[in-house]
Amino acid sequence: SKKLKPVYDAINLVSKDKALKNRELIGFVGAPWTIYVYMKNRQSPSKSKNFLFEGNFNKENACQSIKIITQFLKLHIKNQVNSGATIIQIFDSWAELIKDDSSREDFIYSPTKELVDYTKNLGIPVICFPRGVKTYKKFCEFVNPDVISIDYEIDPKSIVTEVKIPIQGGLDPKILLSDKDQLKKEANKYLEIFKDHPYIFNLGHGILPDTKIEMVEYLVNLVKDFK
């Protein structure tokens, strides 16, 4: 697609940067369910008063749409890998909207697993971020990603005992809007909990627009210096 060509060009450009030598380059896609939510709702559900579940949700049509979306996402993944991405992360930012296990399997677990299997067959490891899914252990058992990224509403102490694969993330982005003492306390909490578990330090969701760059720099150095 011409609209996505700038994405692939950017990945290719970054992949050739000498500073990336011996480092991974992460490409990403939205999970089928989250893409469907945005397509159906046309905006963030958190900003919408008329969300898709309110009277006009047809499960059969949704499943069919998600199947089509999944096929297009495979192409998007392949193009990113061909452009130089060495890891793919799948973001399911609206996984929290599905409350029961049966629907989770239809809308979250199964389509995401299809993408994970496809990506692994390309020889590329996969990170999954099913934000707000609550059932991280079951998600990992069903979907089988290489790394699971957690949100900030999950107790990290429970995750570290339930999940055996490498874990990423967890820190509440709002902590970066506080002060350095509070930031250090919260960051060290995660670093201590996961010190004996394969762990990639990261936030539990995207960085907030009002975040000061000096707080990010402080956090990066804090993590690097942790022993």
PDB file of N, CA and C in Angstrom, residues 16 30 37 44 56 77-79 87 90 93 95 105 112 115 122 126 130 134-135 142 157 159 185-186 226:
ATOM      1  N   LYS A  16      19.451   0.354   8.848  1.00  0.00           N
ATOM      2  CA  LYS A  16      20.787   0.520   8.267  1.00  0.00           C
ATOM      3  C   LYS A  16      21.675   1.455   9.089  1.00  0.00           C
ATOM      4  N   GLY A  30      -1.298  -3.243  15.302  1.00  0.00           N
ATOM      5  CA  GLY A  30      -2.425  -3.364  16.208  1.00  0.00           C
ATOM      6  C   GLY A  30      -2.983  -4.766  16.086  1.00  0.00           C
ATOM      7  N   VAL A  37     -12.078  -2.486  16.548  1.00  0.00           N
ATOM      8  CA  VAL A  37     -12.715  -1.499  17.423  1.00  0.00           C
ATOM      9  C   VAL A  37     -12.606  -0.106  16.817  1.00  0.00           C
ATOM     10  N   SER A  44     -11.460   6.623  19.541  1.00  0.00           N
ATOM     11  CA  SER A  44     -11.145   5.890  20.762  1.00  0.00           C
ATOM     12  C   SER A  44     -12.413   5.628  21.564  1.00  0.00           C
ATOM     13  N   ASN A  56     -25.692  -2.330  18.562  1.00  0.00           N
ATOM     14  CA  ASN A  56     -25.494  -2.672  17.154  1.00  0.00           C
ATOM     15  C   ASN A  56     -24.325  -3.627  16.924  1.00  0.00           C
ATOM     16  N   ILE A  77       2.897  -7.215   8.611  1.00  0.00           N
ATOM     17  CA  ILE A  77       4.017  -7.793   9.356  1.00  0.00           C
ATOM     18  C   ILE A  77       5.132  -8.203   8.404  1.00  0.00           C
ATOM     19  N   LYS A  78       4.772  -8.900   7.338  1.00  0.00           N
ATOM     20  CA  LYS A  78       5.780  -9.379   6.384  1.00  0.00           C
ATOM     21  C   LYS A  78       6.539  -8.208   5.757  1.00  0.00           C
ATOM     22  N   ASN A  79       5.820  -7.146   5.425  1.00  0.00           N
ATOM     23  CA  ASN A  79       6.477  -5.975   4.831  1.00  0.00           C
ATOM     24  C   ASN A  79       7.429  -5.304   5.814  1.00  0.00           C
ATOM     25  N   ILE A  87      11.929  -7.879  15.377  1.00  0.00           N
ATOM     26  CA  ILE A  87      10.934  -8.308  16.363  1.00  0.00           C
ATOM     27  C   ILE A  87       9.617  -7.636  15.963  1.00  0.00           C
ATOM     28  N   ILE A  90       2.691  -6.898  19.023  1.00  0.00           N
ATOM     29  CA  ILE A  90       1.270  -6.822  18.693  1.00  0.00           C
ATOM     30  C   ILE A  90       0.536  -6.139  19.842  1.00  0.00           C
ATOM     31  N   SER A  93      -4.751  -2.812  22.359  1.00  0.00           N
ATOM     32  CA  SER A  93      -5.006  -1.735  23.316  1.00  0.00           C
ATOM     33  C   SER A  93      -6.397  -1.768  23.922  1.00  0.00           C
ATOM     34  N   ALA A  95      -8.206  -4.750  24.505  1.00  0.00           N
ATOM     35  CA  ALA A  95      -8.543  -6.106  24.965  1.00  0.00           C
ATOM     36  C   ALA A  95      -9.450  -6.059  26.191  1.00  0.00           C
ATOM     37  N   GLU A 105     -11.686 -15.697  23.503  1.00  0.00           N
ATOM     38  CA  GLU A 105     -11.098 -16.682  22.597  1.00  0.00           C
ATOM     39  C   GLU A 105     -11.387 -16.323  21.145  1.00  0.00           C
ATOM     40  N   THR A 112      -5.056 -13.377  17.519  1.00  0.00           N
ATOM     41  CA  THR A 112      -3.687 -12.991  17.878  1.00  0.00           C
ATOM     42  C   THR A 112      -2.740 -14.171  17.729  1.00  0.00           C
ATOM     43  N   LEU A 115      -1.619 -14.557  14.196  1.00  0.00           N
ATOM     44  CA  LEU A 115      -0.546 -13.627  13.847  1.00  0.00           C
ATOM     45  C   LEU A 115       0.786 -14.037  14.459  1.00  0.00           C
ATOM     46  N   LEU A 122       8.103 -16.846  10.151  1.00  0.00           N
ATOM     47  CA  LEU A 122       9.047 -15.997   9.411  1.00  0.00           C
ATOM     48  C   LEU A 122      10.413 -15.958  10.097  1.00  0.00           C
ATOM     49  N   VAL A 126       8.027 -12.612  18.804  1.00  0.00           N
ATOM     50  CA  VAL A 126       6.829 -11.772  18.948  1.00  0.00           C
ATOM     51  C   VAL A 126       6.605 -11.365  20.401  1.00  0.00           C
ATOM     52  N   PRO A 130      -1.711  -7.442  25.423  1.00  0.00           N
ATOM     53  CA  PRO A 130      -3.174  -7.440  25.506  1.00  0.00           C
ATOM     54  C   PRO A 130      -3.641  -6.581  26.675  1.00  0.00           C
ATOM     55  N   LYS A 134      -6.551  -8.935  31.802  1.00  0.00           N
ATOM     56  CA  LYS A 134      -6.673  -9.541  33.148  1.00  0.00           C
ATOM     57  C   LYS A 134      -6.214 -11.006  33.203  1.00  0.00           C
ATOM     58  N   THR A 135      -6.379 -11.742  32.117  1.00  0.00           N
ATOM     59  CA  THR A 135      -6.064 -13.181  32.109  1.00  0.00           C
ATOM     60  C   THR A 135      -4.732 -13.427  31.407  1.00  0.00           C
ATOM     61  N   PHE A 142      -2.427 -19.860  25.659  1.00  0.00           N
ATOM     62  CA  PHE A 142      -3.169 -20.031  24.410  1.00  0.00           C
ATOM     63  C   PHE A 142      -2.390 -19.464  23.218  1.00  0.00           C
ATOM     64  N   LYS A 157       3.623  -8.755  41.168  1.00  0.00           N
ATOM     65  CA  LYS A 157       4.000  -9.893  42.017  1.00  0.00           C
ATOM     66  C   LYS A 157       3.237 -11.159  41.638  1.00  0.00           C
ATOM     67  N   ILE A 159       2.015 -11.716  38.482  1.00  0.00           N
ATOM     68  CA  ILE A 159       2.457 -12.070  37.127  1.00  0.00           C
ATOM     69  C   ILE A 159       3.767 -12.842  37.166  1.00  0.00           C
ATOM     70  N   LYS A 185      11.113   5.272  43.248  1.00  0.00           N
ATOM     71  CA  LYS A 185      10.457   4.269  44.093  1.00  0.00           C
ATOM     72  C   LYS A 185       9.673   3.264  43.256  1.00  0.00           C
ATOM     73  N   GLU A 186       8.868   3.750  42.304  1.00  0.00           N
ATOM     74  CA  GLU A 186       8.032   2.871  41.484  1.00  0.00           C
ATOM     75  C   GLU A 186       8.865   2.046  40.502  1.00  0.00           C
ATOM     76  N   PHE A 226      20.734   0.102  37.611  1.00  0.00           N
ATOM     77  CA  PHE A 226      20.188  -0.839  38.599  1.00  0.00           C
ATOM     78  C   PHE A 226      21.058  -2.108  38.672  1.00  0.00           C
TER      79      PHE A 226
END
